[in-house]
XYZ file of N, CA and C in Angstrom:
870
model
N 2.237 4.421 -14.973
C 1.744 5.425 -14.027
C 2.827 5.801 -13.015
N 3.619 4.823 -12.584
C 4.721 5.117 -11.666
C 5.758 5.993 -12.349
N 5.917 5.833 -13.678
C 6.841 6.678 -14.439
C 6.412 8.135 -14.410
N 5.102 8.380 -14.472
C 4.575 9.742 -14.386
C 4.917 10.351 -13.030
N 4.851 9.552 -11.985
C 5.183 10.019 -10.642
C 6.650 10.436 -10.556
N 7.529 9.690 -11.213
C 8.962 10.020 -11.206
C 9.196 11.371 -11.872
N 8.560 11.579 -13.012
C 8.732 12.848 -13.738
C 8.198 14.021 -12.918
N 6.975 13.888 -12.379
C 6.372 14.993 -11.620
C 7.173 15.298 -10.362
N 7.655 14.264 -9.679
C 8.445 14.487 -8.470
C 9.770 15.164 -8.762
N 10.389 14.819 -9.880
C 11.658 15.457 -10.255
C 11.465 16.959 -10.439
N 10.387 17.338 -11.104
C 10.093 18.757 -11.327
C 9.835 19.467 -10.001
N 9.007 18.861 -9.162
C 8.629 19.488 -7.889
C 9.829 19.616 -6.958
N 10.667 18.573 -6.863
C 11.846 18.619 -5.995
C 12.781 19.744 -6.422
N 13.021 19.852 -7.713
C 13.930 20.890 -8.223
C 13.420 22.287 -7.882
N 12.125 22.528 -8.118
C 11.535 23.841 -7.823
C 11.634 24.169 -6.331
N 11.258 23.216 -5.473
C 11.254 23.476 -4.032
C 12.660 23.701 -3.493
N 13.609 22.909 -3.978
C 14.977 23.035 -3.473
C 15.580 24.388 -3.840
N 15.407 24.791 -5.089
C 15.955 26.076 -5.541
C 15.319 27.228 -4.773
N 13.985 27.225 -4.674
C 13.277 28.306 -3.990
C 13.543 28.262 -2.484
N 13.681 27.086 -1.904
C 13.980 26.978 -0.484
C 15.307 27.617 -0.140
N 16.313 27.397 -0.977
C 17.625 28.009 -0.770
C 17.548 29.526 -0.955
N 16.782 29.960 -1.958
C 16.656 31.393 -2.246
C 15.944 32.143 -1.115
N 14.908 31.527 -0.541
C 14.111 32.210 0.485
C 14.656 32.026 1.889
N 15.419 30.963 2.120
C 15.920 30.674 3.455
C 14.873 30.079 4.370
N 13.773 29.549 3.818
C 12.689 28.977 4.622
C 12.962 27.509 4.935
N 13.004 27.190 6.242
C 13.221 25.796 6.624
C 12.033 24.936 6.205
N 10.852 25.530 6.178
C 9.672 24.773 5.780
C 9.764 24.358 4.313
N 10.229 25.286 3.452
C 10.345 24.953 2.024
C 11.458 23.931 1.804
N 12.597 24.115 2.474
C 13.685 23.144 2.346
C 13.222 21.773 2.849
N 12.456 21.762 3.947
C 11.918 20.509 4.468
C 11.005 19.845 3.450
N 10.209 20.660 2.776
C 9.335 20.149 1.735
C 10.136 19.576 0.570
N 11.263 20.216 0.260
C 12.121 19.705 -0.819
C 12.669 18.327 -0.448
N 13.078 18.180 0.822
C 13.570 16.878 1.287
C 12.447 15.850 1.257
N 11.260 16.266 1.729
C 10.097 15.373 1.701
C 9.816 14.909 0.275
N 9.821 15.848 -0.662
C 9.523 15.508 -2.053
C 10.627 14.657 -2.674
N 11.882 14.874 -2.246
C 12.973 14.054 -2.782
C 12.817 12.602 -2.344
N 12.308 12.406 -1.101
C 12.027 11.043 -0.648
C 10.858 10.452 -1.424
N 9.897 11.311 -1.792
C 8.807 10.854 -2.656
C 9.352 10.386 -3.997
N 10.368 11.095 -4.491
C 10.986 10.716 -5.768
C 11.651 9.348 -5.650
N 12.381 9.144 -4.555
C 13.006 7.835 -4.326
C 11.936 6.754 -4.227
N 10.845 7.076 -3.503
C 9.747 6.123 -3.344
C 9.105 5.792 -4.686
N 8.982 6.796 -5.568
C 8.397 6.572 -6.888
C 9.260 5.629 -7.721
N 10.568 5.809 -7.604
C 11.484 4.927 -8.339
C 11.384 3.499 -7.813
N 11.315 3.373 -6.468
C 11.170 2.049 -5.855
C 9.868 1.392 -6.313
N 8.782 2.179 -6.317
C 7.479 1.650 -6.744
C 7.519 1.232 -8.204
N 8.159 2.042 -9.033
C 8.276 1.760 -10.469
C 8.938 0.402 -10.696
N 10.025 0.165 -9.944
C 10.770 -1.089 -10.100
C 9.995 -2.257 -9.490
N 9.444 -2.051 -8.276
C 8.810 -3.161 -7.561
C 7.554 -3.659 -8.260
N 6.767 -2.745 -8.842
C 5.546 -3.161 -9.539
C 5.887 -4.067 -10.709
N 6.954 -3.715 -11.428
C 7.349 -4.540 -12.573
C 7.911 -5.892 -12.140
N 8.698 -5.896 -11.083
C 9.248 -7.160 -10.600
C 8.167 -8.055 -10.010
N 7.212 -7.462 -9.276
C 6.180 -8.268 -8.631
C 5.220 -8.892 -9.633
N 5.145 -8.316 -10.834
C 4.262 -8.857 -11.872
C 4.892 -10.010 -12.638
N 6.168 -10.305 -12.365
C 6.800 -11.442 -13.028
C 6.092 -12.734 -12.602
N 5.901 -13.656 -13.518
C 5.212 -14.911 -13.180
C 6.061 -15.772 -12.242
N 5.445 -16.732 -11.566
C 6.212 -17.652 -10.705
C 7.291 -18.370 -11.506
N 8.388 -18.669 -10.845
C 9.465 -19.407 -11.492
C 9.966 -20.497 -10.552
N 11.051 -21.149 -10.934
C 11.546 -22.288 -10.158
C 11.939 -21.886 -8.738
N 12.563 -20.715 -8.583
C 13.005 -20.267 -7.266
C 11.892 -19.574 -6.482
N 10.882 -19.085 -7.199
C 9.785 -18.364 -6.545
C 8.446 -18.946 -7.026
N 8.118 -20.150 -6.584
C 6.905 -20.823 -7.079
C 5.606 -20.117 -6.676
N 5.670 -19.252 -5.654
C 4.473 -18.518 -5.231
C 4.443 -17.099 -5.791
N 5.296 -16.839 -6.768
C 5.304 -15.530 -7.397
C 6.201 -14.533 -6.670
N 6.089 -13.259 -7.064
C 6.975 -12.224 -6.543
C 6.198 -11.092 -5.869
N 4.979 -11.386 -5.422
C 4.096 -10.347 -4.896
C 4.668 -9.588 -3.707
N 5.459 -10.260 -2.860
C 5.933 -9.605 -1.647
C 6.986 -8.536 -1.921
N 7.470 -8.481 -3.158
C 8.377 -7.390 -3.507
C 7.689 -6.051 -3.267
N 6.381 -5.991 -3.543
C 5.630 -4.753 -3.314
C 5.588 -4.409 -1.834
N 5.443 -5.417 -0.983
C 5.409 -5.156 0.455
C 6.762 -4.669 0.963
N 7.823 -5.234 0.419
C 9.165 -4.759 0.782
C 9.323 -3.311 0.354
N 8.853 -3.005 -0.856
C 8.903 -1.634 -1.365
C 8.139 -0.677 -0.457
N 6.917 -1.075 -0.085
C 6.108 -0.220 0.778
C 6.745 -0.009 2.135
N 7.403 -1.048 2.665
C 8.075 -0.924 3.961
C 9.245 0.040 3.877
N 10.015 -0.046 2.781
C 11.136 0.879 2.582
C 10.621 2.316 2.473
N 9.540 2.498 1.736
C 8.959 3.827 1.592
C 8.505 4.368 2.945
N 7.942 3.498 3.787
C 7.509 3.910 5.126
C 8.689 4.435 5.934
N 9.790 3.703 5.887
C 10.985 4.119 6.620
C 11.469 5.477 6.117
N 11.446 5.668 4.800
C 11.881 6.936 4.227
C 11.006 8.095 4.688
N 9.698 7.861 4.747
C 8.786 8.915 5.197
C 9.078 9.287 6.648
N 9.297 8.288 7.489
C 9.556 8.565 8.901
C 10.888 9.283 9.083
N 11.889 8.902 8.309
C 13.177 9.609 8.364
C 12.994 11.075 7.985
N 12.186 11.319 6.951
C 11.913 12.698 6.530
C 11.245 13.478 7.650
N 10.260 12.855 8.313
C 9.560 13.533 9.405
C 10.495 13.904 10.544
N 11.372 12.979 10.933
C 12.322 13.239 12.023
C 13.294 14.346 11.639
N 13.769 14.318 10.381
C 14.716 15.349 9.925
C 14.064 16.725 9.937
N 12.816 16.807 9.494
C 12.108 18.083 9.479
C 11.955 18.637 10.897
N 11.647 17.778 11.863
C 11.506 18.221 13.251
C 12.829 18.789 13.771
N 13.917 18.099 13.471
C 15.227 18.568 13.920
C 15.558 19.946 13.330
N 15.324 20.101 12.029
C 15.619 21.380 11.388
C 14.704 22.486 11.900
N 13.460 22.150 12.170
C 12.508 23.151 12.661
C 12.874 23.617 14.067
N 13.327 22.701 14.918
C 13.741 23.075 16.271
C 14.946 24.013 16.213
N 15.883 23.707 15.303
C 17.053 24.577 15.142
C 16.630 25.975 14.692
N 15.618 26.040 13.811
C 15.135 27.334 13.321
C 14.372 28.096 14.410
N 13.715 27.351 15.312
C 13.043 28.008 16.444
C 14.057 28.706 17.349
N 15.209 28.076 17.537
C 16.248 28.648 18.394
C 16.919 29.846 17.734
N 17.025 29.793 16.407
C 17.704 30.869 15.688
C 16.861 31.292 14.483
N 15.754 32.004 14.722
C 14.869 32.418 13.621
C 15.559 33.384 12.656
N 15.275 33.236 11.382
C 15.842 34.101 10.350
C 14.736 34.588 9.437
N 14.861 35.813 8.902
C 13.824 36.337 8.002
C 13.766 35.539 6.703
N 12.587 35.500 6.113
C 12.379 34.760 4.861
C 12.407 35.729 3.690
N 13.238 35.441 2.699
C 13.335 36.272 1.504
C 12.336 35.795 0.446
N 11.805 36.707 -0.315
C 10.903 36.399 -1.436
C 9.785 35.435 -1.030
N 9.026 35.747 -0.009
C 7.999 34.810 0.458
C 6.938 34.500 -0.582
N 6.587 35.491 -1.431
C 5.544 35.245 -2.423
C 5.994 34.215 -3.457
N 7.286 34.204 -3.771
C 7.821 33.190 -4.684
C 7.674 31.805 -4.052
N 7.975 31.727 -2.756
C 7.828 30.452 -2.057
C 6.391 29.974 -2.034
N 5.460 30.899 -1.792
C 4.040 30.544 -1.781
C 3.610 30.013 -3.143
N 4.043 30.685 -4.212
C 3.680 30.262 -5.566
C 4.186 28.865 -5.893
N 5.430 28.570 -5.513
C 6.007 27.249 -5.784
C 5.298 26.175 -4.977
N 4.960 26.468 -3.719
C 4.248 25.495 -2.888
C 2.877 25.151 -3.485
N 2.173 26.181 -3.954
C 0.850 25.942 -4.539
C 0.962 25.156 -5.849
N 1.974 25.478 -6.661
C 2.171 24.754 -7.922
C 2.521 23.292 -7.645
N 3.423 23.070 -6.678
C 3.793 21.695 -6.323
C 2.608 20.907 -5.804
N 1.766 21.562 -4.989
C 0.581 20.899 -4.442
C -0.373 20.494 -5.560
N -0.551 21.373 -6.544
C -1.460 21.074 -7.655
C -0.957 19.889 -8.475
N 0.328 19.897 -8.804
C 0.917 18.803 -9.598
C 0.778 17.475 -8.859
N 1.148 17.466 -7.576
C 1.114 16.219 -6.811
C -0.306 15.741 -6.537
N -1.264 16.678 -6.432
C -2.657 16.277 -6.220
C -3.187 15.523 -7.440
N -2.928 16.064 -8.625
C -3.414 15.433 -9.861
C -2.774 14.060 -10.058
N -1.442 14.014 -9.939
C -0.727 12.754 -10.156
C -1.031 11.755 -9.039
N -1.067 12.232 -7.778
C -1.333 11.351 -6.636
C -2.685 10.678 -6.717
N -3.717 11.431 -7.119
C -5.055 10.860 -7.255
C -5.098 9.789 -8.340
N -4.418 10.054 -9.455
C -4.382 9.073 -10.546
C -3.709 7.783 -10.086
N -2.574 7.916 -9.400
C -1.832 6.740 -8.949
C -2.608 5.986 -7.878
N -3.229 6.727 -6.964
C -4.017 6.077 -5.916
C -5.189 5.304 -6.508
N -5.805 5.850 -7.540
C -6.921 5.179 -8.192
C -6.466 3.867 -8.825
N -5.309 3.901 -9.478
C -4.754 2.690 -10.081
C -4.396 1.673 -8.987
N -3.806 2.163 -7.880
C -3.437 1.283 -6.782
C -4.628 0.583 -6.169
N -5.743 1.319 -6.007
C -6.955 0.716 -5.453
C -7.549 -0.309 -6.421
N -7.509 0.022 -7.722
C -8.087 -0.881 -8.722
C -7.308 -2.182 -8.828
N -5.977 -2.114 -8.660
C -5.118 -3.297 -8.802
C -4.726 -3.892 -7.459
N -5.123 -3.237 -6.347
C -4.753 -3.655 -4.995
C -3.239 -3.730 -4.840
N -2.534 -2.787 -5.503
C -1.073 -2.742 -5.460
C -0.616 -1.924 -4.255
N 0.095 -2.567 -3.329
C 0.597 -1.868 -2.149
C 1.579 -0.777 -2.557
N 2.452 -1.092 -3.526
C 3.462 -0.118 -3.948
C 2.812 1.118 -4.557
N 1.790 0.923 -5.388
C 1.122 2.054 -6.026
C 0.322 2.861 -5.011
N -0.365 2.178 -4.094
C -1.136 2.891 -3.073
C -0.222 3.706 -2.161
N 0.925 3.132 -1.777
C 1.844 3.869 -0.906
C 2.460 5.046 -1.644
N 2.733 4.865 -2.935
C 3.284 5.962 -3.735
C 2.263 7.089 -3.869
N 0.990 6.730 -4.085
C -0.066 7.734 -4.154
C -0.214 8.475 -2.837
N -0.088 7.732 -1.717
C -0.177 8.359 -0.394
C 0.966 9.346 -0.193
N 2.158 8.983 -0.637
C 3.298 9.896 -0.564
C 2.964 11.234 -1.216
N 2.440 11.163 -2.432
C 2.164 12.377 -3.180
C 1.064 13.207 -2.528
N 0.058 12.548 -1.982
C -1.043 13.287 -1.356
C -0.618 13.911 -0.028
N 0.267 13.252 0.737
C 0.789 13.883 1.951
C 1.628 15.100 1.582
N 2.298 15.029 0.433
C 3.079 16.165 -0.058
C 2.159 17.345 -0.375
N 0.961 17.035 -0.880
C -0.013 18.098 -1.178
C -0.377 18.858 0.098
N -0.738 18.115 1.141
C -1.162 18.748 2.389
C -0.018 19.534 3.028
N 1.177 18.956 3.020
C 2.306 19.648 3.638
C 2.698 20.887 2.827
N 2.585 20.814 1.496
C 2.885 21.983 0.658
C 1.896 23.113 0.933
N 0.629 22.758 1.069
C -0.384 23.769 1.390
C -0.113 24.378 2.765
N 0.306 23.534 3.708
C 0.633 24.040 5.041
C 1.782 25.028 5.010
N 2.798 24.731 4.217
C 3.942 25.642 4.081
C 3.506 26.950 3.437
N 2.660 26.864 2.418
C 2.163 28.082 1.753
C 1.423 28.972 2.751
N 0.597 28.359 3.595
C -0.141 29.127 4.603
C 0.824 29.755 5.609
N 1.831 28.986 6.031
C 2.792 29.522 7.011
C 3.565 30.701 6.429
N 3.961 30.600 5.172
C 4.674 31.708 4.527
C 3.792 32.948 4.436
N 2.528 32.728 4.123
C 1.601 33.858 4.038
C 1.439 34.524 5.400
N 1.303 33.714 6.455
C 1.149 34.269 7.796
C 2.410 35.001 8.251
N 3.569 34.431 7.929
C 4.833 35.104 8.271
C 4.918 36.453 7.577
N 4.487 36.499 6.314
C 4.514 37.750 5.547
C 3.580 38.794 6.159
N 2.407 38.349 6.603
C 1.406 39.286 7.119
C 1.698 39.722 8.556
N 2.274 38.811 9.359
C 2.445 39.114 10.788
C 3.893 39.347 11.205
N 4.832 38.898 10.369
C 6.259 38.973 10.689
C 6.626 38.093 11.886
N 5.790 37.062 12.142
C 6.100 36.104 13.208
C 6.961 34.983 12.615
N 8.256 35.109 12.768
C 9.176 34.173 12.131
C 9.063 32.750 12.678
N 8.579 32.614 13.924
C 8.508 31.263 14.506
C 7.423 30.414 13.841
N 6.524 31.059 13.083
C 5.474 30.277 12.417
C 6.069 29.310 11.395
N 7.144 29.709 10.754
C 7.781 28.864 9.736
C 8.214 27.517 10.325
N 9.029 27.484 11.389
C 9.420 26.180 11.965
C 8.269 25.455 12.661
N 7.318 26.212 13.246
C 6.192 25.555 13.904
C 5.341 24.778 12.892
N 5.088 25.383 11.736
C 4.363 24.677 10.675
C 5.168 23.477 10.202
N 6.494 23.627 10.144
C 7.354 22.508 9.749
C 7.215 21.325 10.683
N 7.147 21.595 12.013
C 6.978 20.527 13.004
C 5.616 19.862 12.846
N 4.572 20.676 12.631
C 3.222 20.126 12.448
C 3.174 19.209 11.226
N 3.812 19.635 10.149
C 3.860 18.816 8.934
C 4.571 17.491 9.217
N 5.676 17.561 9.962
C 6.456 16.355 10.263
C 5.651 15.357 11.076
N 4.907 15.843 12.059
C 4.083 14.952 12.892
C 3.022 14.263 12.031
N 2.415 15.028 11.116
C 1.410 14.452 10.215
C 2.036 13.377 9.321
N 3.216 13.670 8.798
C 3.913 12.724 7.915
C 4.204 11.414 8.655
N 4.705 11.522 9.894
C 5.037 10.328 10.677
C 3.783 9.510 10.984
N 2.686 10.190 11.295
C 1.419 9.498 11.582
C 0.946 8.708 10.361
N 1.029 9.323 9.167
C 0.635 8.630 7.948
C 1.559 7.440 7.674
N 2.834 7.613 7.991
C 3.800 6.536 7.755
C 3.493 5.313 8.605
N 3.013 5.532 9.831
C 2.676 4.410 10.718
C 1.570 3.557 10.096
N 0.527 4.231 9.566
C -0.558 3.493 8.918
C -0.100 2.746 7.689
N 0.742 3.401 6.887
C 1.279 2.759 5.686
C 2.154 1.573 6.051
N 2.926 1.711 7.131
C 3.814 0.635 7.553
C 3.053 -0.625 7.922
N 1.899 -0.462 8.574
C 1.082 -1.619 8.937
C 0.618 -2.364 7.686
N 0.170 -1.617 6.689
C -0.337 -2.244 5.473
C 0.781 -2.921 4.687
N 1.973 -2.330 4.705
C 3.077 -2.858 3.911
C 3.792 -4.020 4.587
N 4.039 -3.891 5.902
C 4.892 -4.857 6.584
C 4.169 -6.143 6.962
N 2.927 -6.028 7.444
C 2.244 -7.212 7.979
C 2.138 -8.372 6.984
N 1.887 -8.117 5.669
C 1.857 -9.258 4.741
C 3.183 -9.999 4.638
N 4.291 -9.372 5.043
C 5.580 -10.055 5.006
C 5.619 -11.193 6.020
N 4.757 -11.126 7.031
C 4.660 -12.218 8.010
C 3.361 -12.996 7.799
N 2.866 -12.962 6.555
C 1.711 -13.765 6.131
C 0.442 -13.465 6.927
N 0.118 -12.199 7.068
C -1.139 -11.828 7.716
C -2.308 -12.271 6.837
N -3.406 -12.668 7.466
C -4.569 -13.130 6.711
C -5.293 -11.945 6.070
N -6.240 -12.255 5.198
C -7.054 -11.217 4.588
C -7.973 -10.586 5.639
N -8.589 -9.478 5.285
C -9.478 -8.797 6.228
C -10.712 -9.648 6.515
N -11.404 -9.330 7.613
C -12.628 -10.053 7.960
C -13.654 -9.985 6.831
N -13.769 -8.805 6.210
C -14.747 -8.628 5.128
C -14.400 -9.508 3.931
N -13.117 -9.577 3.595
C -12.697 -10.401 2.462
C -12.918 -11.882 2.753
N -12.563 -12.317 3.957
C -12.752 -13.727 4.297
C -14.235 -14.094 4.318
N -15.071 -13.193 4.827
C -16.508 -13.471 4.837
C -17.050 -13.594 3.420
N -16.520 -12.759 2.516
C -16.944 -12.843 1.116
C -16.584 -14.175 0.493
N -15.405 -14.692 0.817
C -14.969 -15.991 0.292
C -15.811 -17.120 0.894
N -16.065 -17.040 2.189
C -16.858 -18.086 2.846
C -18.282 -18.141 2.298
N -18.851 -16.995 1.972
C -20.203 -16.976 1.404
C -20.236 -17.693 0.062
N -19.164 -17.522 -0.715
C -19.085 -18.217 -2.000
C -19.030 -19.730 -1.776
N -18.201 -20.165 -0.844
C -18.089 -21.602 -0.554
C -19.433 -22.164 -0.083
N -20.049 -21.454 0.854
C -21.298 -21.946 1.458
C -22.469 -21.920 0.489
N -22.332 -21.187 -0.607
C -23.377 -21.166 -1.629
C -23.571 -22.552 -2.235
N -22.523 -23.372 -2.182
C -22.588 -24.735 -2.731
C -22.658 -25.779 -1.618
N -23.121 -25.360 -0.435
C -23.134 -26.232 0.727
C -23.960 -27.494 0.574
N -24.923 -27.514 -0.355
C -25.749 -28.708 -0.545
C -25.019 -29.793 -1.337
N -23.794 -29.492 -1.816
C -23.050 -30.450 -2.632
C -21.847 -31.042 -1.900
N -21.593 -30.587 -0.669
C -20.516 -31.159 0.139
C -20.967 -31.180 1.601
N -20.226 -31.858 2.447
C -20.616 -32.000 3.856
C -20.184 -30.792 4.684
N -18.908 -30.449 4.597
C -18.409 -29.288 5.330
C -17.020 -28.931 4.797
N -16.523 -27.778 5.240
C -15.147 -27.402 4.895
C -14.432 -26.979 6.176
N -13.092 -27.146 6.193
C -12.317 -26.775 7.374
C -10.891 -26.413 6.948
N -10.049 -26.124 7.937
C -8.664 -25.672 7.670
C -8.651 -24.498 6.688
N -9.599 -23.593 6.869
C -9.701 -22.422 5.992
C -8.587 -21.438 6.357
N -7.760 -21.084 5.359
C -6.656 -20.153 5.595
C -6.537 -19.169 4.433
N -6.104 -17.960 4.754
C -5.841 -16.969 3.711
C -4.568 -16.207 4.078
N -3.947 -15.627 3.082
C -2.823 -14.727 3.329
C -2.677 -13.796 2.131
N -2.023 -12.667 2.364
C -1.820 -11.686 1.308
C -0.340 -11.629 0.943
N -0.083 -11.442 -0.340
C 1.284 -11.283 -0.825
C 1.277 -10.208 -1.901
N 1.672 -8.993 -1.527
C 1.586 -7.883 -2.472
C 0.144 -7.642 -2.861
N -0.124 -7.669 -4.168
C -1.498 -7.481 -4.649
C -2.262 -8.806 -4.728
N -1.592 -9.914 -4.426
C -2.199 -11.242 -4.571
C -2.787 -11.732 -3.254
N -3.861 -12.542 -3.374
C -4.445 -13.219 -2.217
C -4.283 -14.725 -2.396
N -3.954 -15.396 -1.310
C -3.832 -16.859 -1.342
C -4.884 -17.450 -0.410
N -5.651 -18.415 -0.935
C -6.749 -19.034 -0.188
C -6.603 -20.549 -0.271
N -6.717 -21.229 0.869
C -6.751 -22.693 0.801
C -7.646 -23.229 1.918
N -8.275 -24.367 1.634
C -9.159 -24.998 2.615
C -9.413 -26.448 2.208
N -9.941 -27.240 3.142
C -10.304 -28.635 2.888
C -11.808 -28.714 2.664
N -12.214 -29.504 1.676
C -13.629 -29.654 1.337
C -13.993 -31.136 1.463
N -14.975 -31.443 2.323
C -15.345 -32.830 2.610
C -16.614 -33.205 1.845
N -16.538 -34.317 1.073
C -17.662 -34.764 0.253
C -18.240 -36.086 0.772
N -19.518 -36.359 0.510
C -20.110 -37.660 0.861
C -19.336 -38.792 0.190
N -19.309 -39.927 0.821
C -18.504 -41.056 0.334
C -18.933 -41.496 -1.053
N -20.225 -41.302 -1.392
C -20.698 -41.751 -2.704
C -20.360 -40.788 -3.838
N -19.830 -39.616 -3.505
C -19.489 -38.632 -4.538
C -18.276 -39.108 -5.322
N -18.401 -39.112 -6.641
C -17.266 -39.523 -7.476
C -16.192 -38.435 -7.469
N -14.970 -38.830 -7.794
C -13.873 -37.865 -7.854
C -14.153 -36.809 -8.924
N -14.721 -37.225 -10.043
C -15.052 -36.270 -11.104
C -16.029 -35.208 -10.606
N -17.056 -35.644 -9.873
C -18.057 -34.705 -9.374
C -17.447 -33.758 -8.334
N -16.645 -34.320 -7.423
C -15.993 -33.477 -6.407
C -15.063 -32.460 -7.064
N -14.375 -32.918 -8.086
C -13.459 -32.041 -8.810
C -14.240 -30.921 -9.499
N -15.384 -31.247 -10.069
C -16.212 -30.251 -10.762
C -16.712 -29.185 -9.792
N -17.232 -29.642 -8.639
C -17.745 -28.698 -7.636
C -16.615 -27.794 -7.135
N -15.469 -28.381 -6.875
C -14.334 -27.606 -6.369
C -13.894 -26.539 -7.361
N -13.874 -26.914 -8.643
C -13.466 -25.935 -9.655
C -14.508 -24.833 -9.815
N -15.762 -25.176 -9.633
C -16.808 -24.149 -9.690
C -16.620 -23.140 -8.566
N -16.357 -23.646 -7.367
C -16.119 -22.761 -6.223
C -14.874 -21.910 -6.464
N -13.827 -22.544 -6.949
C -12.582 -21.836 -7.211
C -12.792 -20.714 -8.226
N -13.504 -21.010 -9.303
C -13.752 -20.003 -10.339
C -14.569 -18.833 -9.799
N -15.549 -19.131 -8.942
C -16.369 -18.064 -8.357
C -15.530 -17.167 -7.450
N -14.634 -17.778 -6.676
C -13.758 -16.980 -5.804
C -12.855 -16.080 -6.644
N -12.286 -16.652 -7.711
C -11.373 -15.870 -8.541
C -12.092 -14.808 -9.364
N -13.378 -14.989 -9.578
C -14.152 -13.956 -10.263
C -14.301 -12.731 -9.367
N -14.503 -12.977 -8.068
C -14.642 -11.874 -7.116
C -13.282 -11.337 -6.680
N -12.264 -12.212 -6.645
C -10.905 -11.826 -6.278
C -9.973 -12.229 -7.420
N -9.872 -11.388 -8.462
C -9.168 -11.761 -9.703
C -7.698 -12.147 -9.517
N -7.043 -11.643 -8.478
C -5.625 -11.951 -8.299
C -5.404 -13.014 -7.226
N -6.445 -13.805 -6.954
C -6.328 -14.824 -5.904
C -5.796 -16.142 -6.463
N -5.068 -16.849 -5.606
C -4.636 -18.220 -5.881
C -5.395 -19.114 -4.911
N -6.165 -20.078 -5.442
C -7.043 -20.899 -4.601
C -6.589 -22.354 -4.642
N -6.411 -22.941 -3.473
C -5.996 -24.338 -3.354
C -7.034 -25.069 -2.509
N -7.676 -26.116 -3.076
C -8.737 -26.844 -2.382
C -8.320 -28.302 -2.203
N -8.336 -28.751 -0.975
C -7.964 -30.126 -0.622
C -9.245 -30.947 -0.490
N -9.391 -31.989 -1.319
C -10.602 -32.808 -1.321
C -10.477 -33.976 -0.342
N -11.553 -34.217 0.415
C -11.551 -35.315 1.377
C -12.887 -36.048 1.352
N -12.871 -37.399 1.448
C -14.120 -38.155 1.612
C -14.525 -38.123 3.080
N -15.811 -38.240 3.373
C -16.292 -38.096 4.747
C -15.732 -39.162 5.686
N -15.434 -40.354 5.175
C -14.982 -41.442 6.051
C -13.546 -41.260 6.520
N -12.774 -40.443 5.824
C -11.372 -40.281 6.225
C -10.965 -38.818 6.253
N -11.924 -37.966 6.519
C -11.662 -36.526 6.484
C -10.581 -36.108 7.472
N -10.464 -36.843 8.571
C -9.507 -36.446 9.592
C -8.126 -37.054 9.394
N -8.045 -38.097 8.526
C -6.762 -38.785 8.413
C -6.206 -38.827 6.998
N -7.069 -38.725 6.002
C -6.616 -38.889 4.623
C -5.835 -37.684 4.130
N -4.874 -37.978 3.291
C -4.162 -36.886 2.612
C -5.038 -36.301 1.499
N -5.985 -37.066 1.018
C -6.968 -36.571 0.055
C -6.360 -36.181 -1.287
N -7.076 -35.337 -2.009
C -6.633 -34.843 -3.301
C -6.620 -33.311 -3.266
N -5.796 -32.736 -4.073
C -5.690 -31.272 -4.106
C -6.105 -30.750 -5.467
N -6.973 -29.753 -5.472
C -7.395 -29.103 -6.714
C -6.561 -27.847 -6.897
N -5.858 -27.750 -8.017
C -5.031 -26.575 -8.295
C -5.596 -25.806 -9.463
């Protein structure tokens, strides 16, 4: 799916760049730069998704999931750079407005680019949501922001054609840039925070706790509950305290049942359960279920 994004972005970037130069529209050229960053982001996503799916190895015993977060963070930076560049170019165009050549050609290319990116962006976003892939979700967001900005440029070109107000071209460019930067801030939070081991959302943690508590009649209590996200993967660990008369086999069975239920609801989760007897719950190293 990321490969499809690379192909579609290559086509859209080429069309926008050629037409932007032909028309002299800063908004279209800005869109070409925006789309070229989308192309770079698509390539990064293509590589990161494949690397993050590699199984754990000797040097990376917890897997490679954070590669996706690094990818998403890089994409965020690229989006913000694009937004700042567009603002700079738009301000320059406000100071020295120039007529736009072949505006209808520019409008046609913007609408075509928006249609292509809408179809591909929705497909990629759907895959990203289904797999909880940060790289795929950020790539889909890139394409969908391109849709909105392309439509905005098409509208600005139409208004310039109808009213001959040349300042509309750079003003729309600035509006697009502000929107792009705002979206990048939200994407940056989702991509960067897992790099510092942010926990899962309240809703996700509550879902896991409900699964554990469903078996509450078979253990005394649980504590040291922790979660963290790594790319598309979730990591969960906690201590489970059993009555002193519970055999190790029985405790192991209950723990594996809980673990399997959690992984059924969170298919990409890694669950680590530390077993403790009630008499030494505070001091024993206990046993670990992997």
